[in-house]
Amino acid sequence: MLINGVEVTVRNIPRISKDEVLAYIALLTNEHGGIRPRNLIIGTNDAGQAVLDYELQVVPFERIRRITGYLVGGMERWNNAKRAEEHDRVKHGLSAK
């Protein structure tokens, strides 16, 4: 079933309310800094306790560059001098294969 954009599967629990499922989604979202689960499987262990198996949503990130001591995001608002500085600097990291 799909609840609030999360694909939820319930195993070995005959009856579970939508509010309980929403509480599990909120718990996982809070535990992971606001990142919601993509898939959630709710089941039980041998002791009858709830067990959650989940996969988090993919969160896009923006590349951050450090130019002359400043951390910056995209280069689209840079002036020509800053673009030249980025072009001329020594690149460190893994080489492409």
JSON list of C-alpha atoms in Angstrom, two decimals, residues 4-96:
[
{"chain": "A", "resi": 4, "resn": "ASN", "atom": "CA", "xyz": [2.07, 9.53, 2.03]},
{"chain": "A", "resi": 5, "resn": "GLY", "atom": "CA", "xyz": [4.40, 8.62, -0.83]},
{"chain": "A", "resi": 6, "resn": "VAL", "atom": "CA", "xyz": [5.96, 5.66, 1.02]},
{"chain": "A", "resi": 7, "resn": "GLU", "atom": "CA", "xyz": [5.46, 2.12, -0.29]},
{"chain": "A", "resi": 8, "resn": "VAL", "atom": "CA", "xyz": [4.46, 0.18, 2.85]},
{"chain": "A", "resi": 9, "resn": "THR", "atom": "CA", "xyz": [4.34, -3.61, 3.22]},
{"chain": "A", "resi": 10, "resn": "VAL", "atom": "CA", "xyz": [2.99, -5.22, 6.41]},
{"chain": "A", "resi": 11, "resn": "ARG", "atom": "CA", "xyz": [4.01, -8.78, 7.26]},
{"chain": "A", "resi": 12, "resn": "ASN", "atom": "CA", "xyz": [2.75, -11.05, 10.04]},
{"chain": "A", "resi": 13, "resn": "ILE", "atom": "CA", "xyz": [0.59, -8.33, 11.59]},
{"chain": "A", "resi": 14, "resn": "PRO", "atom": "CA", "xyz": [-3.09, -9.06, 11.00]},
{"chain": "A", "resi": 15, "resn": "ARG", "atom": "CA", "xyz": [-4.35, -5.55, 11.80]},
{"chain": "A", "resi": 16, "resn": "ILE", "atom": "CA", "xyz": [-2.40, -2.31, 11.83]},
{"chain": "A", "resi": 17, "resn": "SER", "atom": "CA", "xyz": [-3.91, 1.15, 11.69]},
{"chain": "A", "resi": 18, "resn": "LYS", "atom": "CA", "xyz": [-2.95, 3.84, 9.23]},
{"chain": "A", "resi": 19, "resn": "ASP", "atom": "CA", "xyz": [-2.07, 6.07, 12.21]},
{"chain": "A", "resi": 20, "resn": "GLU", "atom": "CA", "xyz": [0.44, 3.48, 13.45]},
{"chain": "A", "resi": 21, "resn": "VAL", "atom": "CA", "xyz": [2.03, 3.27, 9.99]},
{"chain": "A", "resi": 22, "resn": "LEU", "atom": "CA", "xyz": [2.23, 7.08, 9.86]},
{"chain": "A", "resi": 23, "resn": "ALA", "atom": "CA", "xyz": [3.90, 7.06, 13.30]},
{"chain": "A", "resi": 24, "resn": "TYR", "atom": "CA", "xyz": [6.56, 4.63, 12.03]},
{"chain": "A", "resi": 25, "resn": "ILE", "atom": "CA", "xyz": [7.16, 6.83, 8.97]},
{"chain": "A", "resi": 26, "resn": "ALA", "atom": "CA", "xyz": [7.49, 9.91, 11.21]},
{"chain": "A", "resi": 27, "resn": "LEU", "atom": "CA", "xyz": [9.88, 8.06, 13.54]},
{"chain": "A", "resi": 28, "resn": "LEU", "atom": "CA", "xyz": [12.17, 7.05, 10.68]},
{"chain": "A", "resi": 29, "resn": "THR", "atom": "CA", "xyz": [12.00, 10.52, 9.12]},
{"chain": "A", "resi": 30, "resn": "ASN", "atom": "CA", "xyz": [13.03, 12.12, 12.43]},
{"chain": "A", "resi": 31, "resn": "GLU", "atom": "CA", "xyz": [15.83, 9.59, 13.01]},
{"chain": "A", "resi": 32, "resn": "HIS", "atom": "CA", "xyz": [17.35, 10.36, 9.60]},
{"chain": "A", "resi": 33, "resn": "GLY", "atom": "CA", "xyz": [17.33, 14.16, 9.64]},
{"chain": "A", "resi": 34, "resn": "GLY", "atom": "CA", "xyz": [14.10, 14.65, 7.74]},
{"chain": "A", "resi": 35, "resn": "ILE", "atom": "CA", "xyz": [14.84, 12.12, 4.98]},
{"chain": "A", "resi": 36, "resn": "ARG", "atom": "CA", "xyz": [11.73, 10.01, 4.42]},
{"chain": "A", "resi": 37, "resn": "PRO", "atom": "CA", "xyz": [11.76, 6.30, 3.74]},
{"chain": "A", "resi": 38, "resn": "ARG", "atom": "CA", "xyz": [11.07, 5.22, 0.16]},
{"chain": "A", "resi": 39, "resn": "ASN", "atom": "CA", "xyz": [10.01, 1.69, 1.10]},
{"chain": "A", "resi": 40, "resn": "LEU", "atom": "CA", "xyz": [8.97, 0.42, 4.52]},
{"chain": "A", "resi": 41, "resn": "ILE", "atom": "CA", "xyz": [8.37, -3.18, 5.57]},
{"chain": "A", "resi": 42, "resn": "ILE", "atom": "CA", "xyz": [6.73, -3.58, 8.97]},
{"chain": "A", "resi": 43, "resn": "GLY", "atom": "CA", "xyz": [6.90, -7.02, 10.54]},
{"chain": "A", "resi": 44, "resn": "THR", "atom": "CA", "xyz": [7.48, -8.74, 13.87]},
{"chain": "A", "resi": 45, "resn": "ASN", "atom": "CA", "xyz": [10.30, -10.73, 15.41]},
{"chain": "A", "resi": 46, "resn": "ASP", "atom": "CA", "xyz": [9.95, -13.97, 17.39]},
{"chain": "A", "resi": 47, "resn": "ALA", "atom": "CA", "xyz": [9.14, -11.99, 20.54]},
{"chain": "A", "resi": 48, "resn": "GLY", "atom": "CA", "xyz": [6.27, -10.20, 18.79]},
{"chain": "A", "resi": 49, "resn": "GLN", "atom": "CA", "xyz": [8.05, -6.83, 18.68]},
{"chain": "A", "resi": 50, "resn": "ALA", "atom": "CA", "xyz": [7.75, -4.59, 15.65]},
{"chain": "A", "resi": 51, "resn": "VAL", "atom": "CA", "xyz": [10.65, -4.78, 13.18]},
{"chain": "A", "resi": 52, "resn": "LEU", "atom": "CA", "xyz": [11.15, -2.08, 10.55]},
{"chain": "A", "resi": 53, "resn": "ASP", "atom": "CA", "xyz": [13.05, -2.70, 7.33]},
{"chain": "A", "resi": 54, "resn": "TYR", "atom": "CA", "xyz": [13.34, 0.37, 5.12]},
{"chain": "A", "resi": 55, "resn": "GLU", "atom": "CA", "xyz": [15.13, 2.13, 2.30]},
{"chain": "A", "resi": 56, "resn": "LEU", "atom": "CA", "xyz": [15.57, 5.91, 2.43]},
{"chain": "A", "resi": 57, "resn": "GLN", "atom": "CA", "xyz": [14.67, 8.33, -0.36]},
{"chain": "A", "resi": 58, "resn": "VAL", "atom": "CA", "xyz": [17.53, 9.46, -2.56]},
{"chain": "A", "resi": 59, "resn": "VAL", "atom": "CA", "xyz": [18.46, 13.02, -1.64]},
{"chain": "A", "resi": 60, "resn": "PRO", "atom": "CA", "xyz": [20.16, 15.11, -4.34]},
{"chain": "A", "resi": 61, "resn": "PHE", "atom": "CA", "xyz": [23.10, 17.18, -3.23]},
{"chain": "A", "resi": 62, "resn": "GLU", "atom": "CA", "xyz": [24.88, 20.19, -4.63]},
{"chain": "A", "resi": 63, "resn": "ARG", "atom": "CA", "xyz": [28.61, 20.08, -5.17]},
{"chain": "A", "resi": 64, "resn": "ILE", "atom": "CA", "xyz": [30.46, 22.54, -2.95]},
{"chain": "A", "resi": 65, "resn": "ARG", "atom": "CA", "xyz": [33.74, 24.10, -4.10]},
{"chain": "A", "resi": 66, "resn": "ARG", "atom": "CA", "xyz": [36.32, 25.92, -2.03]},
{"chain": "A", "resi": 67, "resn": "ILE", "atom": "CA", "xyz": [37.80, 28.87, -3.89]},
{"chain": "A", "resi": 68, "resn": "THR", "atom": "CA", "xyz": [40.13, 31.31, -2.08]},
{"chain": "A", "resi": 69, "resn": "GLY", "atom": "CA", "xyz": [38.88, 30.22, 1.30]},
{"chain": "A", "resi": 70, "resn": "TYR", "atom": "CA", "xyz": [35.17, 30.44, 0.54]},
{"chain": "A", "resi": 71, "resn": "LEU", "atom": "CA", "xyz": [32.78, 27.51, 0.27]},
{"chain": "A", "resi": 72, "resn": "VAL", "atom": "CA", "xyz": [30.54, 28.06, -2.72]},
{"chain": "A", "resi": 73, "resn": "GLY", "atom": "CA", "xyz": [27.89, 26.14, -4.59]},
{"chain": "A", "resi": 74, "resn": "GLY", "atom": "CA", "xyz": [27.27, 26.48, -8.30]},
{"chain": "A", "resi": 75, "resn": "MET", "atom": "CA", "xyz": [29.46, 28.54, -10.64]},
{"chain": "A", "resi": 76, "resn": "GLU", "atom": "CA", "xyz": [26.62, 30.17, -12.58]},
{"chain": "A", "resi": 77, "resn": "ARG", "atom": "CA", "xyz": [26.85, 33.48, -10.65]},
{"chain": "A", "resi": 78, "resn": "TRP", "atom": "CA", "xyz": [30.65, 33.80, -10.68]},
{"chain": "A", "resi": 79, "resn": "ASN", "atom": "CA", "xyz": [32.42, 36.68, -12.38]},
{"chain": "A", "resi": 80, "resn": "ASN", "atom": "CA", "xyz": [35.15, 36.10, -15.00]},
{"chain": "A", "resi": 81, "resn": "ALA", "atom": "CA", "xyz": [38.01, 36.40, -12.50]},
{"chain": "A", "resi": 82, "resn": "LYS", "atom": "CA", "xyz": [36.54, 33.74, -10.22]},
{"chain": "A", "resi": 83, "resn": "ARG", "atom": "CA", "xyz": [35.88, 31.43, -13.19]},
{"chain": "A", "resi": 84, "resn": "ALA", "atom": "CA", "xyz": [39.51, 31.86, -14.31]},
{"chain": "A", "resi": 85, "resn": "GLU", "atom": "CA", "xyz": [40.73, 31.09, -10.79]},
{"chain": "A", "resi": 86, "resn": "GLU", "atom": "CA", "xyz": [38.70, 27.85, -10.73]},
{"chain": "A", "resi": 87, "resn": "HIS", "atom": "CA", "xyz": [39.96, 26.90, -14.19]},
{"chain": "A", "resi": 88, "resn": "ASP", "atom": "CA", "xyz": [43.63, 27.50, -13.29]},
{"chain": "A", "resi": 89, "resn": "ARG", "atom": "CA", "xyz": [43.70, 25.81, -9.90]},
{"chain": "A", "resi": 90, "resn": "VAL", "atom": "CA", "xyz": [45.33, 22.42, -9.33]},
{"chain": "A", "resi": 91, "resn": "LYS", "atom": "CA", "xyz": [42.72, 19.67, -9.25]},
{"chain": "A", "resi": 92, "resn": "HIS", "atom": "CA", "xyz": [43.08, 17.01, -6.55]},
{"chain": "A", "resi": 93, "resn": "GLY", "atom": "CA", "xyz": [41.23, 13.74, -6.26]},
{"chain": "A", "resi": 94, "resn": "LEU", "atom": "CA", "xyz": [40.69, 10.56, -8.19]},
{"chain": "A", "resi": 95, "resn": "SER", "atom": "CA", "xyz": [41.63, 10.48, -11.84]},
{"chain": "A", "resi": 96, "resn": "ALA", "atom": "CA", "xyz": [39.08, 9.30, -14.38]}
]
